[in-house]
Amino acid sequence: MSEAHRRKKQPVEVRRQLLDVTARLCVEHGFSGLTLDAVSREAGVSKGGLLHHFPSKQALLDALCDSMIEGFDRRIEEIAASDPDPRGRFSRAYLLANAESTMLPGMEHWSSLAFLMMGQADMRSRWQLWMTEHMARVEETDGSMACSIARLASDGLWLSDIFGMPAIRAERRQDFINTLVEMTKKA
């Protein structure tokens, strides 16, 4: 009897494991180099088990993209929940979540993957929809030029972190972030 037959069914954990393996393999081999066979082998799940959760490679990649966006959204909500000032709250949470995403242990491949996904039209569309919906919701509190500058600067910081070409010296990074946070409060 195989390990898969003896293992207790834990669909949420199996799905998470498949997405984690997919993320790592995409960073290592690119989207075109990703195969369902490699994902199932690396995850220790039968190909049938993989196909049960994700019926195609595209379904797997779509779920990966959605999972990343949902995780980022959750982190923004966590940060925003502790911020008492509604004016600029989303922009502050966005920039703090962005700034920490490349600095937390184990997050390196997720940030690299997010960058790779921006090169895929369908995945980029998912991100654009997410951002458009959020900006429509927070227009009154975060629609100022200062908040826009802070969000765009945080995107630039994120990109420079991914490329390993810091836009600002490490010892001034926190000052940079604090300056952006203050900008959102004056908006």
Tab-separated table of N, CA and C in Angstrom, residues 4-97:
chain	number	residue	atom	x	y	z
A	4	ALA	N	0.406	7.404	0.098
A	4	ALA	CA	-0.807	8.191	-0.142
A	4	ALA	C	-2.051	7.464	0.364
A	5	HIS	N	-2.069	6.130	0.285
A	5	HIS	CA	-3.229	5.364	0.747
A	5	HIS	C	-3.275	5.271	2.270
A	6	ARG	N	-2.126	5.324	2.931
A	6	ARG	CA	-2.084	5.243	4.394
A	6	ARG	C	-2.265	6.603	5.051
A	7	ARG	N	-1.945	7.649	4.331
A	7	ARG	CA	-1.995	8.997	4.891
A	7	ARG	C	-3.435	9.415	5.168
A	8	LYS	N	-3.633	10.059	6.316
A	8	LYS	CA	-4.958	10.583	6.651
A	8	LYS	C	-5.291	11.702	5.661
A	9	LYS	N	-6.510	11.715	5.189
A	9	LYS	CA	-6.937	12.727	4.219
A	9	LYS	C	-6.965	14.099	4.886
A	10	GLN	N	-6.203	15.018	4.348
A	10	GLN	CA	-6.140	16.392	4.844
A	10	GLN	C	-6.111	17.309	3.630
A	11	PRO	N	-7.260	17.502	2.989
A	11	PRO	CA	-7.283	18.215	1.718
A	11	PRO	C	-6.733	19.639	1.778
A	12	VAL	N	-6.969	20.350	2.868
A	12	VAL	CA	-6.471	21.728	2.971
A	12	VAL	C	-4.947	21.732	3.019
A	13	GLU	N	-4.378	20.805	3.797
A	13	GLU	CA	-2.922	20.729	3.897
A	13	GLU	C	-2.294	20.253	2.588
A	14	VAL	N	-2.923	19.294	1.940
A	14	VAL	CA	-2.407	18.795	0.658
A	14	VAL	C	-2.431	19.926	-0.373
A	15	ARG	N	-3.524	20.651	-0.423
A	15	ARG	CA	-3.650	21.770	-1.360
A	15	ARG	C	-2.557	22.816	-1.096
A	16	ARG	N	-2.336	23.144	0.177
A	16	ARG	CA	-1.296	24.123	0.545
A	16	ARG	C	0.080	23.605	0.126
A	17	GLN	N	0.332	22.336	0.374
A	17	GLN	CA	1.612	21.737	0.005
A	17	GLN	C	1.818	21.798	-1.514
A	18	LEU	N	0.776	21.484	-2.258
A	18	LEU	CA	0.876	21.542	-3.724
A	18	LEU	C	1.173	22.960	-4.198
A	19	LEU	N	0.541	23.938	-3.585
A	19	LEU	CA	0.796	25.332	-3.974
A	19	LEU	C	2.207	25.765	-3.595
A	20	ASP	N	2.685	25.356	-2.418
A	20	ASP	CA	4.052	25.701	-2.004
A	20	ASP	C	5.082	25.110	-2.963
A	21	VAL	N	4.890	23.841	-3.312
A	21	VAL	CA	5.812	23.179	-4.250
A	21	VAL	C	5.745	23.866	-5.614
A	22	THR	N	4.544	24.183	-6.056
A	22	THR	CA	4.379	24.860	-7.347
A	22	THR	C	5.104	26.187	-7.350
A	23	ALA	N	4.973	26.948	-6.271
A	23	ALA	CA	5.655	28.247	-6.173
A	23	ALA	C	7.162	28.072	-6.304
A	24	ARG	N	7.706	27.127	-5.561
A	24	ARG	CA	9.156	26.901	-5.602
A	24	ARG	C	9.612	26.464	-6.986
A	25	LEU	N	8.879	25.547	-7.596
A	25	LEU	CA	9.259	25.061	-8.926
A	25	LEU	C	9.137	26.153	-9.987
A	26	CYS	N	8.146	27.010	-9.865
A	26	CYS	CA	8.010	28.116	-10.825
A	26	CYS	C	9.200	29.058	-10.734
A	27	VAL	N	9.642	29.344	-9.513
A	27	VAL	CA	10.803	30.227	-9.351
A	27	VAL	C	12.054	29.551	-9.905
A	28	GLU	N	12.190	28.254	-9.676
A	28	GLU	CA	13.376	27.527	-10.143
A	28	GLU	C	13.393	27.311	-11.650
A	29	HIS	N	12.215	27.023	-12.250
A	29	HIS	CA	12.174	26.606	-13.656
A	29	HIS	C	11.319	27.486	-14.560
A	30	GLY	N	10.637	28.471	-14.006
A	30	GLY	CA	9.730	29.298	-14.799
A	30	GLY	C	8.411	28.581	-15.022
A	31	PHE	N	7.431	29.315	-15.513
A	31	PHE	CA	6.107	28.731	-15.743
A	31	PHE	C	6.141	27.682	-16.847
A	32	SER	N	6.923	27.940	-17.880
A	32	SER	CA	6.958	26.991	-18.994
A	32	SER	C	7.652	25.692	-18.596
A	33	GLY	N	8.548	25.755	-17.610
A	33	GLY	CA	9.251	24.555	-17.161
A	33	GLY	C	8.505	23.769	-16.100
A	34	LEU	N	7.368	24.276	-15.664
A	34	LEU	CA	6.586	23.602	-14.640
A	34	LEU	C	5.787	22.454	-15.260
A	35	THR	N	5.859	21.291	-14.643
A	35	THR	CA	5.043	20.164	-15.099
A	35	THR	C	4.246	19.624	-13.914
A	36	LEU	N	3.088	19.069	-14.219
A	36	LEU	CA	2.268	18.467	-13.171
A	36	LEU	C	2.972	17.262	-12.567
A	37	ASP	N	3.715	16.530	-13.390
A	37	ASP	CA	4.469	15.383	-12.880
A	37	ASP	C	5.479	15.828	-11.831
A	38	ALA	N	6.200	16.917	-12.101
A	38	ALA	CA	7.191	17.409	-11.148
A	38	ALA	C	6.527	17.878	-9.858
A	39	VAL	N	5.396	18.551	-9.971
A	39	VAL	CA	4.684	19.022	-8.776
A	39	VAL	C	4.248	17.832	-7.930
A	40	SER	N	3.617	16.841	-8.551
A	40	SER	CA	3.131	15.695	-7.778
A	40	SER	C	4.299	14.933	-7.145
A	41	ARG	N	5.382	14.754	-7.896
A	41	ARG	CA	6.553	14.041	-7.373
A	41	ARG	C	7.153	14.794	-6.176
A	42	GLU	N	7.393	16.088	-6.338
A	42	GLU	CA	8.017	16.896	-5.275
A	42	GLU	C	7.117	17.009	-4.043
A	43	ALA	N	5.822	17.026	-4.249
A	43	ALA	CA	4.871	17.158	-3.134
A	43	ALA	C	4.575	15.811	-2.477
A	44	GLY	N	4.975	14.715	-3.125
A	44	GLY	CA	4.681	13.391	-2.583
A	44	GLY	C	3.205	13.045	-2.672
A	45	VAL	N	2.574	13.534	-3.726
A	45	VAL	CA	1.145	13.312	-3.956
A	45	VAL	C	1.015	12.653	-5.321
A	46	SER	N	0.096	11.705	-5.437
A	46	SER	CA	-0.091	11.071	-6.741
A	46	SER	C	-0.571	12.116	-7.751
A	47	LYS	N	-0.328	11.836	-9.021
A	47	LYS	CA	-0.808	12.767	-10.038
A	47	LYS	C	-2.333	12.857	-10.001
A	48	GLY	N	-2.999	11.745	-9.713
A	48	GLY	CA	-4.451	11.759	-9.568
A	48	GLY	C	-4.887	12.652	-8.414
A	49	GLY	N	-4.125	12.607	-7.309
A	49	GLY	CA	-4.415	13.476	-6.166
A	49	GLY	C	-4.249	14.944	-6.532
A	50	LEU	N	-3.195	15.236	-7.288
A	50	LEU	CA	-2.977	16.608	-7.761
A	50	LEU	C	-4.139	17.046	-8.646
A	51	LEU	N	-4.517	16.174	-9.581
A	51	LEU	CA	-5.605	16.516	-10.506
A	51	LEU	C	-6.960	16.620	-9.806
A	52	HIS	N	-7.101	15.955	-8.673
A	52	HIS	CA	-8.318	16.091	-7.880
A	52	HIS	C	-8.455	17.537	-7.373
A	53	HIS	N	-7.346	18.107	-6.939
A	53	HIS	CA	-7.348	19.478	-6.414
A	53	HIS	C	-7.292	20.520	-7.526
A	54	PHE	N	-6.504	20.220	-8.548
A	54	PHE	CA	-6.280	21.167	-9.647
A	54	PHE	C	-6.353	20.393	-10.963
A	55	PRO	N	-7.454	20.503	-11.699
A	55	PRO	CA	-7.661	19.663	-12.879
A	55	PRO	C	-6.747	19.964	-14.075
A	56	SER	N	-5.968	21.048	-13.999
A	56	SER	CA	-5.048	21.369	-15.093
A	56	SER	C	-3.914	22.239	-14.567
A	57	LYS	N	-2.893	22.366	-15.367
A	57	LYS	CA	-1.780	23.242	-15.003
A	57	LYS	C	-2.282	24.669	-14.843
A	58	GLN	N	-3.161	25.117	-15.727
A	58	GLN	CA	-3.687	26.479	-15.634
A	58	GLN	C	-4.485	26.672	-14.347
A	59	ALA	N	-5.269	25.672	-13.963
A	59	ALA	CA	-6.031	25.755	-12.710
A	59	ALA	C	-5.086	25.860	-11.514
A	60	LEU	N	-3.988	25.140	-11.574
A	60	LEU	CA	-2.982	25.191	-10.516
A	60	LEU	C	-2.354	26.582	-10.446
A	61	LEU	N	-1.981	27.132	-11.596
A	61	LEU	CA	-1.378	28.469	-11.621
A	61	LEU	C	-2.373	29.545	-11.197
A	62	ASP	N	-3.625	29.405	-11.603
A	62	ASP	CA	-4.661	30.360	-11.179
A	62	ASP	C	-4.830	30.320	-9.664
A	63	ALA	N	-4.867	29.109	-9.104
A	63	ALA	CA	-5.014	28.969	-7.655
A	63	ALA	C	-3.806	29.543	-6.926
A	64	LEU	N	-2.625	29.370	-7.504
A	64	LEU	CA	-1.409	29.916	-6.912
A	64	LEU	C	-1.478	31.439	-6.879
A	65	CYS	N	-1.876	32.028	-7.982
A	65	CYS	CA	-2.008	33.485	-8.060
A	65	CYS	C	-3.050	33.981	-7.047
A	66	ASP	N	-4.201	33.337	-7.022
A	66	ASP	CA	-5.262	33.732	-6.086
A	66	ASP	C	-4.803	33.589	-4.644
A	67	SER	N	-4.069	32.532	-4.351
A	67	SER	CA	-3.561	32.304	-3.000
A	67	SER	C	-2.598	33.414	-2.579
A	68	MET	N	-1.747	33.818	-3.499
A	68	MET	CA	-0.802	34.903	-3.189
A	68	MET	C	-1.544	36.203	-2.916
A	69	ILE	N	-2.498	36.525	-3.751
A	69	ILE	CA	-3.260	37.763	-3.582
A	69	ILE	C	-4.046	37.716	-2.269
A	70	GLU	N	-4.670	36.576	-1.976
A	70	GLU	CA	-5.425	36.431	-0.723
A	70	GLU	C	-4.519	36.573	0.493
A	71	GLY	N	-3.330	36.011	0.432
A	71	GLY	CA	-2.380	36.131	1.541
A	71	GLY	C	-1.941	37.571	1.755
A	72	PHE	N	-1.678	38.270	0.668
A	72	PHE	CA	-1.288	39.675	0.756
A	72	PHE	C	-2.445	40.502	1.297
A	73	ASP	N	-3.639	40.213	0.828
A	73	ASP	CA	-4.835	40.910	1.289
A	73	ASP	C	-5.053	40.692	2.792
A	74	ARG	N	-4.881	39.454	3.247
A	74	ARG	CA	-5.023	39.158	4.683
A	74	ARG	C	-4.014	39.946	5.507
A	75	ARG	N	-2.780	40.012	5.008
A	75	ARG	CA	-1.743	40.736	5.761
A	75	ARG	C	-2.075	42.222	5.819
A	76	ILE	N	-2.564	42.774	4.734
A	76	ILE	CA	-2.968	44.181	4.730
A	76	ILE	C	-4.082	44.401	5.754
A	77	GLU	N	-5.055	43.510	5.782
A	77	GLU	CA	-6.163	43.629	6.740
A	77	GLU	C	-5.665	43.545	8.177
A	78	GLU	N	-4.708	42.654	8.450
A	78	GLU	CA	-4.144	42.538	9.799
A	78	GLU	C	-3.469	43.840	10.225
A	79	ILE	N	-2.675	44.386	9.334
A	79	ILE	CA	-1.964	45.631	9.650
A	79	ILE	C	-2.962	46.769	9.816
A	80	ALA	N	-3.926	46.860	8.915
A	80	ALA	CA	-4.917	47.938	8.964
A	80	ALA	C	-5.765	47.862	10.237
A	81	ALA	N	-6.017	46.659	10.721
A	81	ALA	CA	-6.861	46.493	11.912
A	81	ALA	C	-6.260	47.154	13.145
A	82	SER	N	-4.947	47.315	13.171
A	82	SER	CA	-4.304	47.935	14.334
A	82	SER	C	-4.054	49.432	14.137
A	83	ASP	N	-4.543	49.989	13.051
A	83	ASP	CA	-4.328	51.404	12.727
A	83	ASP	C	-5.608	52.183	13.035
A	84	PRO	N	-5.568	53.078	14.017
A	84	PRO	CA	-6.794	53.791	14.409
A	84	PRO	C	-7.215	54.919	13.459
A	85	ASP	N	-6.304	55.378	12.608
A	85	ASP	CA	-6.597	56.520	11.731
A	85	ASP	C	-7.081	56.027	10.373
A	86	PRO	N	-8.349	56.273	10.034
A	86	PRO	CA	-8.860	55.777	8.753
A	86	PRO	C	-8.229	56.473	7.540
A	87	ARG	N	-7.794	57.723	7.693
A	87	ARG	CA	-7.224	58.447	6.558
A	87	ARG	C	-5.855	57.863	6.213
A	88	GLY	N	-5.735	57.277	5.028
A	88	GLY	CA	-4.480	56.695	4.565
A	88	GLY	C	-4.200	55.296	5.101
A	89	ARG	N	-5.157	54.710	5.826
A	89	ARG	CA	-4.954	53.406	6.477
A	89	ARG	C	-4.583	52.309	5.470
A	90	PHE	N	-5.324	52.215	4.379
A	90	PHE	CA	-5.025	51.175	3.392
A	90	PHE	C	-3.620	51.374	2.825
A	91	SER	N	-3.261	52.606	2.502
A	91	SER	CA	-1.939	52.871	1.914
A	91	SER	C	-0.825	52.516	2.885
A	92	ARG	N	-1.004	52.829	4.161
A	92	ARG	CA	0.014	52.461	5.161
A	92	ARG	C	0.128	50.947	5.276
A	93	ALA	N	-1.026	50.273	5.340
A	93	ALA	CA	-0.992	48.819	5.458
A	93	ALA	C	-0.375	48.186	4.206
A	94	TYR	N	-0.711	48.723	3.045
A	94	TYR	CA	-0.159	48.230	1.783
A	94	TYR	C	1.360	48.374	1.780
A	95	LEU	N	1.845	49.545	2.151
A	95	LEU	CA	3.293	49.744	2.081
A	95	LEU	C	4.018	48.924	3.140
A	96	LEU	N	3.446	48.768	4.317
A	96	LEU	CA	4.104	47.956	5.349
A	96	LEU	C	4.094	46.469	4.973
A	97	ALA	N	2.996	45.991	4.411
A	97	ALA	CA	2.945	44.595	3.960
A	97	ALA	C	3.931	44.362	2.819
